[in-house]
PDB file of C-alpha atoms in Angstrom:
ATOM      1  CA  UNK O  22      -3.937  14.363 -11.226  1.00  0.00           C
ATOM      2  CA  UNK O  23      -4.347  11.339  -9.031  1.00  0.00           C
ATOM      3  CA  UNK O  24      -5.092  12.019  -5.384  1.00  0.00           C
ATOM      4  CA  UNK O  25      -6.759  10.116  -2.570  1.00  0.00           C
ATOM      5  CA  UNK O  26      -7.847  11.952   0.570  1.00  0.00           C
ATOM      6  CA  UNK O  27      -8.907  10.709   3.986  1.00  0.00           C
ATOM      7  CA  UNK O  28      -9.443  12.249   7.378  1.00  0.00           C
ATOM      8  CA  UNK O  29      -6.469  11.520   9.623  1.00  0.00           C
ATOM      9  CA  UNK O  30      -8.141  10.427  12.866  1.00  0.00           C
ATOM     10  CA  UNK O  31     -11.276   8.674  14.093  1.00  0.00           C
ATOM     11  CA  UNK O  32     -12.111   7.712  17.656  1.00  0.00           C
ATOM     12  CA  UNK O  33     -15.001   5.409  18.571  1.00  0.00           C
ATOM     13  CA  UNK O  34     -16.209   3.384  21.555  1.00  0.00           C
ATOM     14  CA  UNK O  35     -15.991  -0.383  21.553  1.00  0.00           C
ATOM     15  CA  UNK O  36     -19.191  -1.878  20.140  1.00  0.00           C
ATOM     16  CA  UNK O  37     -20.056   1.185  18.062  1.00  0.00           C
ATOM     17  CA  UNK O  38     -19.819   1.333  14.277  1.00  0.00           C
ATOM     18  CA  UNK O  39     -16.872   3.087  12.657  1.00  0.00           C
ATOM     19  CA  UNK O  40     -17.147   4.839   9.324  1.00  0.00           C
ATOM     20  CA  UNK O  41     -13.970   5.835   7.518  1.00  0.00           C
ATOM     21  CA  UNK O  42     -14.366   8.059   4.486  1.00  0.00           C
ATOM     22  CA  UNK O  43     -12.221   8.579   1.416  1.00  0.00           C
ATOM     23  CA  UNK O  44     -12.415  10.674  -1.725  1.00  0.00           C
ATOM     24  CA  UNK O  45     -10.489  10.076  -4.910  1.00  0.00           C
ATOM     25  CA  UNK O  46     -10.016  12.132  -8.017  1.00  0.00           C
ATOM     26  CA  UNK O  47      -9.370   9.787 -10.920  1.00  0.00           C
ATOM     27  CA  UNK O  48     -12.633   8.798 -12.559  1.00  0.00           C
ATOM     28  CA  UNK O  49     -10.878   6.083 -14.537  1.00  0.00           C
ATOM     29  CA  UNK O  50     -10.127   4.109 -11.372  1.00  0.00           C
ATOM     30  CA  UNK O  51     -11.189   0.531 -11.878  1.00  0.00           C
ATOM     31  CA  UNK O  52     -10.758  -0.821  -8.362  1.00  0.00           C
ATOM     32  CA  UNK O  53     -10.756   0.785  -4.935  1.00  0.00           C
ATOM     33  CA  UNK O  54      -9.222  -0.853  -1.898  1.00  0.00           C
ATOM     34  CA  UNK O  55      -9.086  -0.711   1.849  1.00  0.00           C
ATOM     35  CA  UNK O  56      -5.916  -1.769   3.634  1.00  0.00           C
ATOM     36  CA  UNK O  57      -5.173  -1.960   7.358  1.00  0.00           C
ATOM     37  CA  UNK O  58      -1.803  -1.360   9.001  1.00  0.00           C
ATOM     38  CA  UNK O  59      -1.071  -2.330  12.584  1.00  0.00           C
ATOM     39  CA  UNK O  60       1.983  -0.958  14.431  1.00  0.00           C
ATOM     40  CA  UNK O  61       5.239  -2.405  13.166  1.00  0.00           C
ATOM     41  CA  UNK O  62       3.573  -4.311  10.363  1.00  0.00           C
ATOM     42  CA  UNK O  63       3.015  -4.007   6.650  1.00  0.00           C
ATOM     43  CA  UNK O  64      -0.331  -3.386   5.014  1.00  0.00           C
ATOM     44  CA  UNK O  65      -3.043  -6.019   5.056  1.00  0.00           C
ATOM     45  CA  UNK O  66      -5.735  -6.030   2.374  1.00  0.00           C
ATOM     46  CA  UNK O  67      -9.196  -5.861   3.959  1.00  0.00           C
ATOM     47  CA  UNK O  68     -11.432  -5.676   0.928  1.00  0.00           C
ATOM     48  CA  UNK O  69     -11.779  -4.107  -2.495  1.00  0.00           C
ATOM     49  CA  UNK O  70     -14.624  -3.035  -4.733  1.00  0.00           C
ATOM     50  CA  UNK O  71     -14.936  -2.846  -8.489  1.00  0.00           C
ATOM     51  CA  UNK O  72     -15.900   0.562  -9.769  1.00  0.00           C
ATOM     52  CA  UNK O  73     -19.214  -0.588 -11.241  1.00  0.00           C
ATOM     53  CA  UNK O  74     -20.471  -1.736  -7.833  1.00  0.00           C
ATOM     54  CA  UNK O  75     -22.220   0.388  -5.205  1.00  0.00           C
ATOM     55  CA  UNK O  76     -21.748  -1.761  -2.167  1.00  0.00           C
ATOM     56  CA  UNK O  77     -19.834  -4.767  -0.940  1.00  0.00           C
ATOM     57  CA  UNK O  78     -20.288  -6.511   2.390  1.00  0.00           C
ATOM     58  CA  UNK O  79     -17.831  -8.882   4.011  1.00  0.00           C
ATOM     59  CA  UNK O  80     -18.688  -9.954   7.575  1.00  0.00           C
ATOM     60  CA  UNK O  81     -18.325  -6.826   9.745  1.00  0.00           C
ATOM     61  CA  UNK O  82     -17.078  -4.705   6.852  1.00  0.00           C
ATOM     62  CA  UNK O  83     -19.297  -2.767   4.448  1.00  0.00           C
ATOM     63  CA  UNK O  84     -17.854  -0.749   1.585  1.00  0.00           C
ATOM     64  CA  UNK O  85     -19.983   1.907  -0.079  1.00  0.00           C
ATOM     65  CA  UNK O  86     -18.965   3.522  -3.353  1.00  0.00           C
ATOM     66  CA  UNK O  87     -20.515   6.678  -4.784  1.00  0.00           C
ATOM     67  CA  UNK O  88     -18.847   6.917  -8.161  1.00  0.00           C
ATOM     68  CA  UNK O  89     -20.588  10.167  -9.079  1.00  0.00           C
ATOM     69  CA  UNK O  90     -19.108  11.924  -6.042  1.00  0.00           C
ATOM     70  CA  UNK O  91     -15.900   9.822  -6.097  1.00  0.00           C
ATOM     71  CA  UNK O  92     -16.529   8.897  -2.478  1.00  0.00           C
ATOM     72  CA  UNK O  93     -15.681   5.618  -0.820  1.00  0.00           C
ATOM     73  CA  UNK O  94     -16.448   4.581   2.742  1.00  0.00           C
ATOM     74  CA  UNK O  95     -15.617   1.667   4.983  1.00  0.00           C
ATOM     75  CA  UNK O  96     -17.994   0.801   7.780  1.00  0.00           C
ATOM     76  CA  UNK O  97     -16.843  -1.526  10.556  1.00  0.00           C
ATOM     77  CA  UNK O  98     -19.728  -2.892  12.590  1.00  0.00           C
ATOM     78  CA  UNK O  99     -19.338  -3.710  16.299  1.00  0.00           C
ATOM     79  CA  UNK O 100     -15.855  -2.171  16.425  1.00  0.00           C
ATOM     80  CA  UNK O 101     -13.426  -3.955  18.733  1.00  0.00           C
ATOM     81  CA  UNK O 102     -10.202  -2.774  20.374  1.00  0.00           C
ATOM     82  CA  UNK O 103      -8.351  -5.089  17.984  1.00  0.00           C
ATOM     83  CA  UNK O 104      -9.598  -2.919  15.112  1.00  0.00           C
ATOM     84  CA  UNK O 105      -7.380  -0.067  16.312  1.00  0.00           C
ATOM     85  CA  UNK O 106      -5.001   0.554  13.408  1.00  0.00           C
ATOM     86  CA  UNK O 107      -4.401   2.836  10.450  1.00  0.00           C
ATOM     87  CA  UNK O 108      -6.761   2.311   7.518  1.00  0.00           C
ATOM     88  CA  UNK O 109      -5.705   3.215   4.005  1.00  0.00           C
ATOM     89  CA  UNK O 110      -7.900   3.825   1.021  1.00  0.00           C
ATOM     90  CA  UNK O 111      -6.288   3.188  -2.382  1.00  0.00           C
ATOM     91  CA  UNK O 112      -7.187   3.330  -6.030  1.00  0.00           C
ATOM     92  CA  UNK O 113      -5.691   1.605  -9.037  1.00  0.00           C
ATOM     93  CA  UNK O 114      -5.865   2.422 -12.678  1.00  0.00           C
ATOM     94  CA  UNK O 115      -5.881   0.027 -15.573  1.00  0.00           C
ATOM     95  CA  UNK O 116      -2.628   0.666 -17.389  1.00  0.00           C
ATOM     96  CA  UNK O 117      -2.894  -2.449 -19.490  1.00  0.00           C
ATOM     97  CA  UNK O 118      -0.349  -4.675 -17.848  1.00  0.00           C
ATOM     98  CA  UNK O 119       0.739  -2.548 -14.931  1.00  0.00           C
ATOM     99  CA  UNK O 120      -0.702  -3.911 -11.756  1.00  0.00           C
ATOM    100  CA  UNK O 121       1.430  -2.607  -8.916  1.00  0.00           C
ATOM    101  CA  UNK O 122       0.698   1.082  -9.031  1.00  0.00           C
ATOM    102  CA  UNK O 123      -1.798   1.770  -6.278  1.00  0.00           C
ATOM    103  CA  UNK O 124      -2.334   5.357  -5.139  1.00  0.00           C
ATOM    104  CA  UNK O 125      -2.846   5.485  -1.379  1.00  0.00           C
ATOM    105  CA  UNK O 126      -4.423   8.043   0.889  1.00  0.00           C
ATOM    106  CA  UNK O 127      -2.471   9.194   3.938  1.00  0.00           C
ATOM    107  CA  UNK O 128      -4.423   6.837   6.197  1.00  0.00           C
ATOM    108  CA  UNK O 129      -7.018   7.228   8.959  1.00  0.00           C
ATOM    109  CA  UNK O 130      -5.898   6.277  12.444  1.00  0.00           C
ATOM    110  CA  UNK O 131      -8.760   4.509  14.184  1.00  0.00           C
ATOM    111  CA  UNK O 132      -8.679   4.483  17.981  1.00  0.00           C
ATOM    112  CA  UNK O 133     -11.170   2.256  19.771  1.00  0.00           C
ATOM    113  CA  UNK O 134     -11.883   3.090  23.395  1.00  0.00           C
ATOM    114  CA  UNK O 135     -13.075   0.331  25.718  1.00  0.00           C
TER     115      UNK O 135
ATOM    116  CA  UNK G   6       2.231 -20.538   2.721  1.00  0.00           C
ATOM    117  CA  UNK G   7       5.064 -18.119   3.478  1.00  0.00           C
ATOM    118  CA  UNK G   8       4.300 -14.432   3.148  1.00  0.00           C
ATOM    119  CA  UNK G   9       6.388 -11.666   1.646  1.00  0.00           C
ATOM    120  CA  UNK G  10       9.759 -11.549   3.370  1.00  0.00           C
ATOM    121  CA  UNK G  11      11.808  -8.392   3.587  1.00  0.00           C
ATOM    122  CA  UNK G  12      15.351  -8.125   4.892  1.00  0.00           C
ATOM    123  CA  UNK G  13      16.796  -6.494   6.820  1.00  0.00           C
ATOM    124  CA  UNK G  14      13.944  -5.315   9.062  1.00  0.00           C
ATOM    125  CA  UNK G  15      15.922  -2.448  10.535  1.00  0.00           C
ATOM    126  CA  UNK G  16      19.072  -0.670   9.492  1.00  0.00           C
ATOM    127  CA  UNK G  17      20.939   2.501  10.254  1.00  0.00           C
ATOM    128  CA  UNK G  18      23.144   4.243   7.718  1.00  0.00           C
ATOM    129  CA  UNK G  19      24.898   7.591   7.482  1.00  0.00           C
ATOM    130  CA  UNK G  20      24.515  10.225   4.814  1.00  0.00           C
ATOM    131  CA  UNK G  21      26.345   9.429   1.604  1.00  0.00           C
ATOM    132  CA  UNK G  22      26.285   5.679   2.091  1.00  0.00           C
ATOM    133  CA  UNK G  23      24.282   3.301  -0.040  1.00  0.00           C
ATOM    134  CA  UNK G  24      21.841   0.571   0.984  1.00  0.00           C
ATOM    135  CA  UNK G  25      20.366  -2.551  -0.569  1.00  0.00           C
ATOM    136  CA  UNK G  26      17.043  -3.978   0.575  1.00  0.00           C
ATOM    137  CA  UNK G  27      15.764  -7.412  -0.323  1.00  0.00           C
ATOM    138  CA  UNK G  28      12.290  -8.798  -0.929  1.00  0.00           C
ATOM    139  CA  UNK G  29      11.205 -12.405  -1.417  1.00  0.00           C
ATOM    140  CA  UNK G  30       7.672 -12.582  -2.818  1.00  0.00           C
ATOM    141  CA  UNK G  31       5.041 -15.194  -2.162  1.00  0.00           C
ATOM    142  CA  UNK G  32       5.728 -18.337  -4.158  1.00  0.00           C
ATOM    143  CA  UNK G  33       4.040 -18.064  -7.553  1.00  0.00           C
ATOM    144  CA  UNK G  34       3.841 -14.273  -7.470  1.00  0.00           C
ATOM    145  CA  UNK G  35       5.733 -12.749 -10.359  1.00  0.00           C
ATOM    146  CA  UNK G  36       5.089  -9.058  -9.723  1.00  0.00           C
ATOM    147  CA  UNK G  37       6.947  -7.114  -7.043  1.00  0.00           C
ATOM    148  CA  UNK G  38       6.266  -3.476  -6.151  1.00  0.00           C
ATOM    149  CA  UNK G  39       8.123  -1.175  -3.790  1.00  0.00           C
ATOM    150  CA  UNK G  40       6.682   1.684  -1.749  1.00  0.00           C
ATOM    151  CA  UNK G  41       8.241   4.267   0.532  1.00  0.00           C
ATOM    152  CA  UNK G  42       6.255   5.184   3.655  1.00  0.00           C
ATOM    153  CA  UNK G  43       7.010   8.349   5.630  1.00  0.00           C
ATOM    154  CA  UNK G  44       4.899  10.287   8.150  1.00  0.00           C
ATOM    155  CA  UNK G  45       4.849  13.365   5.941  1.00  0.00           C
ATOM    156  CA  UNK G  46       4.312  11.932   2.461  1.00  0.00           C
ATOM    157  CA  UNK G  47       2.514   8.714   3.315  1.00  0.00           C
ATOM    158  CA  UNK G  48       2.860   5.779   0.932  1.00  0.00           C
ATOM    159  CA  UNK G  49       4.564   6.589  -2.332  1.00  0.00           C
ATOM    160  CA  UNK G  50       5.077   4.189  -5.205  1.00  0.00           C
ATOM    161  CA  UNK G  51       8.699   3.588  -6.143  1.00  0.00           C
ATOM    162  CA  UNK G  52       8.628   0.953  -8.888  1.00  0.00           C
ATOM    163  CA  UNK G  53       7.164  -2.339 -10.021  1.00  0.00           C
ATOM    164  CA  UNK G  54       8.926  -5.324 -11.535  1.00  0.00           C
ATOM    165  CA  UNK G  55       7.511  -8.212 -13.490  1.00  0.00           C
ATOM    166  CA  UNK G  56       9.536 -10.991 -15.100  1.00  0.00           C
ATOM    167  CA  UNK G  57      12.796  -9.188 -14.343  1.00  0.00           C
ATOM    168  CA  UNK G  58      11.629  -6.015 -16.123  1.00  0.00           C
ATOM    169  CA  UNK G  59      10.689  -2.705 -14.591  1.00  0.00           C
ATOM    170  CA  UNK G  60       7.107  -2.202 -15.646  1.00  0.00           C
ATOM    171  CA  UNK G  61       6.283   1.061 -13.906  1.00  0.00           C
ATOM    172  CA  UNK G  62       8.187   3.729 -12.010  1.00  0.00           C
ATOM    173  CA  UNK G  63       7.196   6.415  -9.551  1.00  0.00           C
ATOM    174  CA  UNK G  64       8.530   9.923  -9.234  1.00  0.00           C
ATOM    175  CA  UNK G  65      11.782   9.312  -7.389  1.00  0.00           C
ATOM    176  CA  UNK G  66      15.322  10.407  -8.277  1.00  0.00           C
ATOM    177  CA  UNK G  67      17.744   8.098 -10.024  1.00  0.00           C
ATOM    178  CA  UNK G  68      19.436   7.314  -6.694  1.00  0.00           C
ATOM    179  CA  UNK G  69      16.608   4.846  -6.202  1.00  0.00           C
ATOM    180  CA  UNK G  70      16.933   1.737  -8.315  1.00  0.00           C
ATOM    181  CA  UNK G  71      15.809  -1.843  -8.259  1.00  0.00           C
ATOM    182  CA  UNK G  72      15.979  -5.152  -9.988  1.00  0.00           C
ATOM    183  CA  UNK G  73      14.255  -8.480 -10.067  1.00  0.00           C
ATOM    184  CA  UNK G  74      15.838 -11.890 -10.421  1.00  0.00           C
ATOM    185  CA  UNK G  75      14.638 -14.921 -12.331  1.00  0.00           C
ATOM    186  CA  UNK G  76      13.167 -16.409  -9.139  1.00  0.00           C
ATOM    187  CA  UNK G  77      11.071 -13.205  -8.719  1.00  0.00           C
ATOM    188  CA  UNK G  78      13.080 -12.034  -5.717  1.00  0.00           C
ATOM    189  CA  UNK G  79      13.707  -8.315  -5.861  1.00  0.00           C
ATOM    190  CA  UNK G  80      16.191  -5.847  -4.472  1.00  0.00           C
ATOM    191  CA  UNK G  81      16.107  -2.111  -4.272  1.00  0.00           C
ATOM    192  CA  UNK G  82      19.128   0.116  -3.872  1.00  0.00           C
ATOM    193  CA  UNK G  83      19.439   3.685  -2.654  1.00  0.00           C
ATOM    194  CA  UNK G  84      22.754   5.386  -3.308  1.00  0.00           C
ATOM    195  CA  UNK G  85      24.182   8.553  -1.750  1.00  0.00           C
ATOM    196  CA  UNK G  86      21.738   8.432   1.135  1.00  0.00           C
ATOM    197  CA  UNK G  87      20.125  11.626   2.371  1.00  0.00           C
ATOM    198  CA  UNK G  88      18.439  12.295   5.703  1.00  0.00           C
ATOM    199  CA  UNK G  89      15.085  12.435   3.911  1.00  0.00           C
ATOM    200  CA  UNK G  90      15.472   8.845   2.777  1.00  0.00           C
ATOM    201  CA  UNK G  91      14.694   7.695   6.312  1.00  0.00           C
ATOM    202  CA  UNK G  92      11.492   5.734   5.883  1.00  0.00           C
ATOM    203  CA  UNK G  93       9.777   2.383   5.986  1.00  0.00           C
ATOM    204  CA  UNK G  94      10.308   0.646   2.653  1.00  0.00           C
ATOM    205  CA  UNK G  95       7.534  -1.778   1.832  1.00  0.00           C
ATOM    206  CA  UNK G  96       7.597  -4.499  -0.745  1.00  0.00           C
ATOM    207  CA  UNK G  97       4.426  -6.087  -2.114  1.00  0.00           C
ATOM    208  CA  UNK G  98       3.921  -9.041  -4.402  1.00  0.00           C
ATOM    209  CA  UNK G  99       1.021 -10.144  -6.543  1.00  0.00           C
ATOM    210  CA  UNK G 100       0.055 -12.548  -9.271  1.00  0.00           C
ATOM    211  CA  UNK G 101      -0.079 -11.005 -12.702  1.00  0.00           C
ATOM    212  CA  UNK G 102      -3.615  -9.796 -13.320  1.00  0.00           C
ATOM    213  CA  UNK G 103      -3.073  -8.979 -16.969  1.00  0.00           C
ATOM    214  CA  UNK G 104      -4.984  -5.985 -18.177  1.00  0.00           C
ATOM    215  CA  UNK G 105      -7.948  -6.482 -15.886  1.00  0.00           C
ATOM    216  CA  UNK G 106      -8.663  -7.708 -12.406  1.00  0.00           C
ATOM    217  CA  UNK G 107      -7.927  -6.303  -8.991  1.00  0.00           C
ATOM    218  CA  UNK G 108      -4.359  -5.577  -7.886  1.00  0.00           C
ATOM    219  CA  UNK G 109      -4.321  -7.789  -4.836  1.00  0.00           C
ATOM    220  CA  UNK G 110      -1.032  -6.797  -3.263  1.00  0.00           C
ATOM    221  CA  UNK G 111       0.381  -8.727  -0.329  1.00  0.00           C
ATOM    222  CA  UNK G 112       2.798  -6.586   1.645  1.00  0.00           C
ATOM    223  CA  UNK G 113       5.832  -7.538   3.647  1.00  0.00           C
ATOM    224  CA  UNK G 114       6.503  -6.078   7.094  1.00  0.00           C
ATOM    225  CA  UNK G 115       8.939  -3.569   5.640  1.00  0.00           C
ATOM    226  CA  UNK G 116      12.534  -2.490   6.103  1.00  0.00           C
ATOM    227  CA  UNK G 117      12.923   0.520   8.363  1.00  0.00           C
ATOM    228  CA  UNK G 118      15.838   2.662   7.238  1.00  0.00           C
ATOM    229  CA  UNK G 119      17.257   5.399   9.426  1.00  0.00           C
ATOM    230  CA  UNK G 120      19.777   7.773   7.880  1.00  0.00           C
ATOM    231  CA  UNK G 121      21.939   9.735  10.336  1.00  0.00           C
TER     232      UNK G 121
END
């Protein structure tokens, strides 16, 4: 079945790099996503990666995808206190017309200490 | 450009009542999806609407229903509320990607439902 797993908590010091890991089970996933949720807010898309890519970099964010191991990671360089939030990994399948059905992990709460 | 707007933001109901939540998507977005977020189960997909038709449905009982109007606005309804329905209900909109392309969902801030 479809399942996305993440560790629940991560604590880092300001200025360090954060690495949030995710594993997924469905090998037919076409896209994998990282979303961020701040308190009292909805989810904000950070970045996504197509399944035939290994890496994607976007400013302070680096996404690594190991399709063989079904492992996805998000690295945040020079982590700031404003990065404190819950980060969700998600996968989507190509159902030929269905585009809303993302499967989310339970989220990793990132705490950044000054 | 206005984002996804959900109303109401907060509401309190009692068991057995019913509730209707509203979602206005980003202008030009024709697909609307609904998710339920709870501390225990995380984010769970409820349903997706496109051009007034339900295109996909999650594993929720029939008490949960939705619809989409010709202007792409969507509503979801929960009847005979149970305590376990207390959750943050998130709506997301997107352009239609067809059979390929990333599902770039833009989420609203959510409607927080408390059932007493």
